[in-house]
Coordinates of C-alpha atoms in Angstrom, one line a residue:
X880 CA 31.9 51.2 50.5
X881 CA 32.1 48.6 47.5
X882 CA 28.9 47.2 45.7
X883 CA 25.9 47.7 47.9
X884 CA 22.5 46.2 47.5
X885 CA 20.3 48.5 45.3
X886 CA 17.7 48.7 47.8
X887 CA 19.9 49.7 50.5
X888 CA 19.9 52.8 53.1
X889 CA 23.8 54.1 53.8
X890 CA 25.2 56.8 56.0
X891 CA 28.4 57.9 55.8
X892 CA 30.3 61.5 55.6
X893 CA 28.2 62.1 52.3
X894 CA 25.1 60.1 53.6
X895 CA 23.2 58.5 51.1
X896 CA 20.2 56.1 51.3
X897 CA 19.1 54.2 48.0
X898 CA 15.8 52.3 46.8
X899 CA 14.9 50.4 44.0
X900 CA 12.6 47.8 43.4
X901 CA 10.6 47.2 46.3
X902 CA 7.3 45.9 47.4
X903 CA 4.0 47.2 47.7
X904 CA 2.9 47.3 51.4
X905 CA -0.5 48.2 52.9
X906 CA -0.8 51.8 53.3
X907 CA -1.3 52.9 56.7
X908 CA 0.6 50.0 58.5
X909 CA 3.5 51.0 60.4
X910 CA 4.9 47.9 61.1
X911 CA 8.6 47.4 59.7
X912 CA 9.8 44.5 57.6
X913 CA 11.0 41.6 60.0
X914 CA 14.9 41.3 59.0
X915 CA 17.6 39.0 59.9
X916 CA 21.3 39.6 60.0
X917 CA 23.2 37.8 56.9
X918 CA 26.6 37.0 58.2
X919 CA 28.2 36.6 54.8
X920 CA 26.7 40.0 53.8
X921 CA 28.2 41.4 56.9
X922 CA 31.8 39.8 55.9
X923 CA 31.5 41.3 52.0
X924 CA 30.6 44.7 53.4
X925 CA 33.5 44.8 56.0
X926 CA 35.9 43.5 53.2
X927 CA 34.7 46.2 51.1
X928 CA 35.1 48.9 53.7
X929 CA 38.6 47.9 54.2
X930 CA 40.6 48.5 57.3
X931 CA 39.6 51.8 58.1
X932 CA 35.7 52.0 58.9
X933 CA 35.9 54.9 61.5
X934 CA 34.1 57.5 59.3
X935 CA 31.3 55.9 58.2
X936 CA 28.1 53.4 58.9
X937 CA 26.4 50.8 56.9
X938 CA 23.0 49.5 57.0
X939 CA 21.9 47.2 54.4
X940 CA 18.3 45.7 54.1
X941 CA 16.6 43.7 51.3
X942 CA 12.7 44.3 51.8
X943 CA 12.0 41.2 49.7
X944 CA 13.1 38.4 52.1
X945 CA 14.6 40.7 55.1
X946 CA 18.1 40.1 54.6
X947 CA 20.2 42.5 56.0
X948 CA 23.6 43.7 57.9
X949 CA 25.1 46.6 59.6
X950 CA 28.0 47.9 60.6
X951 CA 28.6 50.7 63.3
X952 CA 24.1 51.4 62.5
X953 CA 23.8 53.4 65.5
X954 CA 26.7 56.2 65.3
X955 CA 25.4 59.7 65.3
X956 CA 26.1 62.0 62.3
X957 CA 25.0 65.2 61.1
X958 CA 22.1 64.7 58.5
X959 CA 22.9 67.4 56.4
X960 CA 20.5 66.9 53.4
X961 CA 19.0 64.1 54.5
X962 CA 16.8 65.3 56.6
X963 CA 14.8 66.4 54.0
X964 CA 13.7 62.9 53.6
X965 CA 11.7 63.4 57.0
X966 CA 10.2 66.5 55.6
X967 CA 9.3 64.6 52.6
X968 CA 7.4 61.9 54.1
X969 CA 5.4 63.8 56.7
X970 CA 4.3 66.3 53.7
X971 CA 3.0 62.9 52.0
X972 CA 1.7 61.4 55.3
X973 CA -0.4 64.3 55.9
X974 CA -1.6 64.4 52.0
X975 CA -2.7 60.6 52.9
X976 CA -4.6 61.6 55.8
X977 CA -6.5 64.7 54.4
X978 CA -5.0 67.1 56.7
X979 CA -3.2 69.0 53.8
X980 CA -3.3 69.4 50.1
X981 CA 0.0 69.1 47.9
X982 CA -1.6 71.9 45.8
X983 CA -2.1 74.3 48.7
X984 CA 0.4 77.1 48.5
X985 CA 3.0 78.4 51.0
X986 CA 5.0 81.6 51.3
X987 CA 8.7 81.6 51.6
X988 CA 9.8 83.8 54.4
X989 CA 13.0 86.0 54.5
X990 CA 14.8 83.6 57.1
X991 CA 13.7 80.6 54.5
X992 CA 15.1 82.7 51.7
X993 CA 18.2 83.1 53.0
X994 CA 19.1 79.3 53.4
X995 CA 19.2 79.4 49.3
X996 CA 22.6 77.6 48.2
X997 CA 21.9 78.5 44.6
X998 CA 19.0 76.6 43.6
X999 CA 16.3 79.0 44.4
X1000 CA 16.1 79.8 40.8
X1001 CA 14.8 76.8 40.1
X1002 CA 11.7 77.0 42.3
X1003 CA 8.9 77.5 40.2
X1004 CA 6.8 80.2 42.4
X1005 CA 3.2 81.2 41.5
X1006 CA 2.0 84.6 40.3
X1007 CA 1.4 85.4 43.7
X1008 CA 4.7 84.8 45.0
X1009 CA 3.5 81.1 46.5
X1010 CA 4.8 77.9 45.9
X1011 CA 2.6 74.8 46.1
X1012 CA 3.7 72.2 48.6
X1013 CA 4.3 69.8 45.4
X1014 CA 6.4 72.1 43.9
X1015 CA 8.3 72.7 47.1
X1016 CA 8.5 69.1 47.4
X1017 CA 9.8 68.5 44.1
X1018 CA 12.7 71.2 44.6
X1019 CA 13.5 70.2 47.8
X1020 CA 14.2 66.6 46.9
X1021 CA 15.1 66.8 43.0
X1022 CA 17.9 69.9 43.3
X1023 CA 18.1 69.8 47.1
X1024 CA 16.7 73.2 47.6
X1025 CA 17.3 74.6 51.1
X1026 CA 15.0 77.2 50.9
X1027 CA 12.2 75.0 50.3
X1028 CA 13.1 72.6 52.9
X1029 CA 13.3 75.2 55.8
X1030 CA 9.4 76.7 54.4
X1031 CA 8.2 73.2 54.6
X1032 CA 9.6 72.4 57.9
X1033 CA 8.2 75.6 59.0
X1034 CA 4.6 74.7 57.5
X1035 CA 4.6 71.0 58.9
X1036 CA 6.3 71.7 62.1
X1037 CA 9.5 70.2 63.5
X1038 CA 7.7 68.7 66.4
X1039 CA 5.5 66.9 64.1
X1040 CA 7.8 65.6 62.3
X1041 CA 10.0 64.3 65.0
X1042 CA 6.8 62.4 66.2
X1043 CA 6.1 60.8 63.1
X1044 CA 9.5 59.6 63.2
X1045 CA 9.5 57.9 66.8
X1046 CA 6.0 56.5 65.5
X1047 CA 8.2 54.9 62.6
X1048 CA 10.4 53.5 64.9
X1049 CA 13.4 55.8 64.2
X1050 CA 15.1 56.8 68.0
X1051 CA 17.7 59.2 67.0
X1052 CA 16.7 61.3 64.2
X1053 CA 15.5 64.8 64.6
X1054 CA 14.4 67.8 62.5
X1055 CA 13.9 69.7 65.6
X1056 CA 17.2 70.8 66.4
X1057 CA 20.0 72.5 64.4
X1058 CA 22.1 69.4 65.4
X1059 CA 20.1 67.5 63.0
X1060 CA 21.3 64.2 64.1
X1061 CA 20.8 60.8 62.5
X1062 CA 22.2 57.2 62.4
X1063 CA 22.2 54.8 60.0
X1064 CA 19.5 52.7 61.1
X1065 CA 17.2 55.3 61.5
X1066 CA 17.9 56.5 58.0
X1067 CA 17.3 52.6 56.7
X1068 CA 14.0 52.9 58.8
X1069 CA 13.1 56.1 56.9
X1070 CA 14.0 54.6 53.4
X1071 CA 12.0 51.7 54.4
X1072 CA 9.0 53.4 55.3
X1073 CA 9.2 55.4 51.6
X1074 CA 10.0 52.4 49.7
X1075 CA 7.2 50.3 51.2
X1076 CA 4.9 53.1 51.8
X1077 CA 4.4 52.8 55.5
X1078 CA 1.6 54.8 57.1
X1079 CA 0.8 56.7 53.5
X1080 CA -1.9 55.8 50.6
X1081 CA -0.5 54.1 48.0
X1082 CA -0.7 57.0 45.7
X1083 CA 1.5 58.9 48.3
X1084 CA 4.2 55.8 48.0
X1085 CA 4.2 56.3 44.4
X1086 CA 4.8 60.3 44.9
X1087 CA 8.0 59.5 47.1
X1088 CA 9.7 57.0 45.1
X1089 CA 8.8 59.1 42.0
X1090 CA 10.6 62.2 43.7
X1091 CA 13.5 60.3 44.9
X1092 CA 14.1 58.6 41.6
X1093 CA 13.9 62.0 40.0
X1094 CA 16.7 63.4 42.2
X1095 CA 19.5 65.2 39.7
X1096 CA 22.4 64.5 41.9
X1097 CA 23.9 61.2 40.0
X1098 CA 27.5 60.4 41.8
X1099 CA 27.9 57.9 44.9
X1100 CA 25.5 55.3 44.8
X1101 CA 24.7 55.5 41.0
X1102 CA 28.6 55.0 40.3
X1103 CA 28.5 51.3 42.5
X1104 CA 25.7 50.1 40.7
X1105 CA 25.3 48.4 37.2
X1106 CA 24.3 50.8 34.4
X1107 CA 20.7 51.0 34.0
X1108 CA 19.6 50.3 37.3
X1109 CA 17.0 52.8 38.9
X1110 CA 18.0 54.7 41.8
X1111 CA 15.9 56.5 44.3
X1112 CA 18.1 58.5 46.6
X1113 CA 18.9 61.7 48.8
X1114 CA 22.4 62.8 49.3
X1115 CA 23.6 65.1 52.1
X1116 CA 27.1 66.4 52.2
X1117 CA 28.7 68.2 54.9
X1118 CA 32.3 69.7 55.5
X1119 CA 35.1 67.7 57.3

């Protein structure tokens, strides 16, 4: 898709979201950053996409000034692993409210473990067979571990997560269905909430950013940015 603003979420066949340097927001606020369409930026994105934009959507937003642009931002895609961002945010939101501790342990069921695609060996299980929520989140994001994601989804509740997404202003994304629908506009709002700390404590905001910056998949957005630019992201890939 060509070069993008460093703090811009993107959704396409390999859906991605990126955040780099963003301003701090008051913890607990659910208000989105005011944005306005930038026609020059819109033209630049269209030129970068070229003549065949049918397989992707783009939403760009610079949080420091609200400058943004979108192309087919409401097109619905299968979220693939980007649904893990919603789980991550919900865990940090509940931690901020004192509803759970990230040091609490969860147990992985046989169903959870059956979702493994080769990364379960990187999950640090405790001696009693449990995994702390903190470690499950790290495995889910940094190595995209599916078993951890499903275990956390069961623990937090798909309906609860969806309610939080609606409160943030997302209209389509859902983790409470196997269809896992998502749009670039929704992913932009979720990445914005993570980047600015909407609805979470400042400590949770810092943890959210740190986990995305520790993501071990270094292709995609990284390749379109200058060397040394920090990128916090989550990648979701599905078959054509």
